[in-house]
Amino acid sequence: MFLKLKACVIAVLVLSILIGVGIMTGTAFAAPGDVETASNGVAQNGWLSVKGTSLVNEQGQSVVLHGMSSHGLQWFPQFTTSNAIGATASYGANLFRIAMYTAEGGYISNKSGMLRQLYQSVDAAITRNMYVIIDWHILKDGNPQRYQKEAKAFFKKVSKRYGHVPNVLYEICNEPNGKGTWRRIRSYANAVIPVIRRNAPSSVILVGTPTWSQDVDIAAGNPLSYPNLMYSCHFYAGTHGEWLRGKVKTALDKGLPVFVSEWGMSTATGSGGVYTEEADRWIRFMRQHKLSWANWSYCNKGESSAALVPNADPEDGVSRSELTKSGRYVFSYF
Ligand code: DCB
């Protein structure tokens, strides 16, 4: 009897130590597929800011964000629910990027519908203790000035709604290309940033760079003058190699803070590959320079950059068998 009681007390003790350690390390029995909150997210890091080329948390320590980017919100809304985003947190992600296309059936042609979906998605990421990027996903509309008026109205609204929460980062132009030169991006940024700053005085803002957000070296030659800005560099492992890392190196050496707000394991089309060896080089490079990143993309489209296999449904969590080759690779680095 007494022995049984003793065994019982020991069992309870061991169990509570296990639970305690789990909670402290934030890994409380996080089996892949469990839906939960980020363990190194907003509650742990608070408001972010930019010091030199580094992203730092409220305690002044450097912090690296990593997670998935959604595909176009107009096409894959089922991947931005609270459970779907939580599934990436269960693998260790502390960031989620919401790609809200301007063209291709996105915001410009369906303002109220897209705004509703965006709010639901951002709110979902917030409940998962994650940082979340609101991405004004210009692409076919190469020059961000094309929809500058709409961008100002949009960022006024969203910054008013989210300016008081530490979770949100604002990405003002995904990938300028074609006529979207640095001179034009600069002028656009100088029009949009003050609109955001009125409501979100210190939130981190990401600025896209010319040539599908590759020319960070050009931006470094004439950066903007606001604090708490970072500049986007995007890469696709099957297309962009050492030469693009060279541009990032040049930019960092000049003191430009860089954020990899989109990258993929495919070629620049979103398919082809995947290119694991080149991705290895990029991962090493990003670790070395403490670059934050979001991977393209969290969806089940039949293309090699997609993280999930066709028909996978993230609503009840994401099992390893639902991950594509790209998904397995990327999720292992959260
Ligand atoms: C970027 C875009 C992103 C695009 C991916 C892959 O574009 F930010 O929206 O995603 O990279 O191309 C793709 C999707 C497709 C979809 C298509 C159009 O994966 O499913 O049909 O968007 O909405 C890039 C990036 C780099 C370069 C070119 C593009 N580059 N681009 O270096 O030439 O032309 O889309």
PDB file of C-alpha atoms and ligand atoms in Angstrom, residues 71 75 97 101 104 137-140 174-175 211-212 214 234 236 239-240 262 266-271 296-297 301 303 305, ligand 1:
ATOM      1  CA  HIS A  71       0.055  31.831 -51.824  1.00  0.00           C
ATOM      2  CA  TRP A  75      -6.936  31.589 -54.360  1.00  0.00           C
ATOM      3  CA  ARG A  97       3.224  36.213 -44.448  1.00  0.00           C
ATOM      4  CA  TYR A 101      -2.232  40.236 -54.557  1.00  0.00           C
ATOM      5  CA  GLU A 104      -4.935  38.882 -60.798  1.00  0.00           C
ATOM      6  CA  HIS A 137       1.647  41.712 -53.394  1.00  0.00           C
ATOM      7  CA  ILE A 138       2.354  43.676 -56.556  1.00  0.00           C
ATOM      8  CA  LEU A 139       3.636  41.508 -59.428  1.00  0.00           C
ATOM      9  CA  LYS A 140       2.117  41.982 -62.895  1.00  0.00           C
ATOM     10  CA  ASN A 174       6.239  42.692 -52.988  1.00  0.00           C
ATOM     11  CA  GLU A 175       8.297  42.600 -56.188  1.00  0.00           C
ATOM     12  CA  THR A 211      13.993  43.335 -60.400  1.00  0.00           C
ATOM     13  CA  TRP A 212      11.537  41.212 -58.363  1.00  0.00           C
ATOM     14  CA  GLN A 214      16.717  41.417 -55.981  1.00  0.00           C
ATOM     15  CA  HIS A 234      13.733  37.425 -52.748  1.00  0.00           C
ATOM     16  CA  TYR A 236      14.401  31.094 -55.927  1.00  0.00           C
ATOM     17  CA  THR A 239      17.373  30.614 -60.551  1.00  0.00           C
ATOM     18  CA  HIS A 240      19.295  32.779 -58.094  1.00  0.00           C
ATOM     19  CA  GLU A 262       9.933  35.421 -49.999  1.00  0.00           C
ATOM     20  CA  SER A 266      11.930  25.955 -57.231  1.00  0.00           C
ATOM     21  CA  THR A 267      12.911  28.171 -60.150  1.00  0.00           C
ATOM     22  CA  ALA A 268      11.572  31.731 -60.314  1.00  0.00           C
ATOM     23  CA  THR A 269       8.353  30.489 -61.954  1.00  0.00           C
ATOM     24  CA  GLY A 270       7.286  28.665 -58.773  1.00  0.00           C
ATOM     25  CA  SER A 271       7.874  25.251 -60.371  1.00  0.00           C
ATOM     26  CA  TRP A 296       6.856  30.498 -50.900  1.00  0.00           C
ATOM     27  CA  SER A 297       4.345  28.987 -50.445  1.00  0.00           C
ATOM     28  CA  LYS A 301      -1.130  23.795 -55.681  1.00  0.00           C
ATOM     29  CA  GLU A 303       3.814  23.141 -58.287  1.00  0.00           C
ATOM     30  CA  SER A 305       7.348  25.403 -54.528  1.00  0.00           C
TER      31      SER A 305
HETATM   32  C1  DCB B   1       7.402  35.770 -57.452  1.00  0.00           C
HETATM   33  C2  DCB B   1       6.069  36.263 -56.964  1.00  0.00           C
HETATM   34  C3  DCB B   1       5.067  35.172 -56.675  1.00  0.00           C
HETATM   35  C4  DCB B   1       5.294  34.029 -57.626  1.00  0.00           C
HETATM   36  C5  DCB B   1       6.663  33.454 -57.285  1.00  0.00           C
HETATM   37  C6  DCB B   1       7.091  32.327 -58.207  1.00  0.00           C
HETATM   38  O1  DCB B   1       7.486  36.026 -58.843  1.00  0.00           O
HETATM   39  F1  DCB B   1       6.170  37.087 -55.893  1.00  0.00           F
HETATM   40  O2  DCB B   1       3.773  35.686 -56.759  1.00  0.00           O
HETATM   41  O3  DCB B   1       4.307  33.040 -57.440  1.00  0.00           O
HETATM   42  O4  DCB B   1       7.678  34.430 -57.260  1.00  0.00           O
HETATM   43  O5  DCB B   1       7.069  32.751 -59.542  1.00  0.00           O
HETATM   44  C7  DCB B   1       3.727  32.482 -58.594  1.00  0.00           C
HETATM   45  C8  DCB B   1       2.958  31.249 -58.171  1.00  0.00           C
HETATM   46  C9  DCB B   1       2.134  30.709 -59.311  1.00  0.00           C
HETATM   47  C10 DCB B   1       1.279  31.816 -59.893  1.00  0.00           C
HETATM   48  C11 DCB B   1       2.134  33.013 -60.288  1.00  0.00           C
HETATM   49  C12 DCB B   1       1.319  34.204 -60.796  1.00  0.00           C
HETATM   50  O6  DCB B   1       3.855  30.293 -57.657  1.00  0.00           O
HETATM   51  O7  DCB B   1       1.342  29.635 -58.865  1.00  0.00           O
HETATM   52  O8  DCB B   1       0.597  31.332 -61.044  1.00  0.00           O
HETATM   53  O9  DCB B   1       2.850  33.458 -59.135  1.00  0.00           O
HETATM   54  O10 DCB B   1       0.460  34.689 -59.818  1.00  0.00           O
HETATM   55  C13 DCB B   1       8.719  36.080 -59.492  1.00  0.00           C
HETATM   56  C14 DCB B   1       9.921  36.000 -58.828  1.00  0.00           C
HETATM   57  C15 DCB B   1      11.135  36.113 -59.509  1.00  0.00           C
HETATM   58  C16 DCB B   1      11.126  36.305 -60.875  1.00  0.00           C
HETATM   59  C17 DCB B   1       9.923  36.366 -61.589  1.00  0.00           C
HETATM   60  C18 DCB B   1       8.720  36.255 -60.893  1.00  0.00           C
HETATM   61  N1  DCB B   1      12.341  36.391 -61.583  1.00  0.00           N
HETATM   62  N2  DCB B   1       7.497  36.310 -61.636  1.00  0.00           N
HETATM   63  O11 DCB B   1      13.417  36.394 -60.990  1.00  0.00           O
HETATM   64  O12 DCB B   1      12.316  36.476 -62.836  1.00  0.00           O
HETATM   65  O13 DCB B   1       7.557  36.747 -62.818  1.00  0.00           O
HETATM   66  O14 DCB B   1       6.413  35.942 -61.162  1.00  0.00           O
END
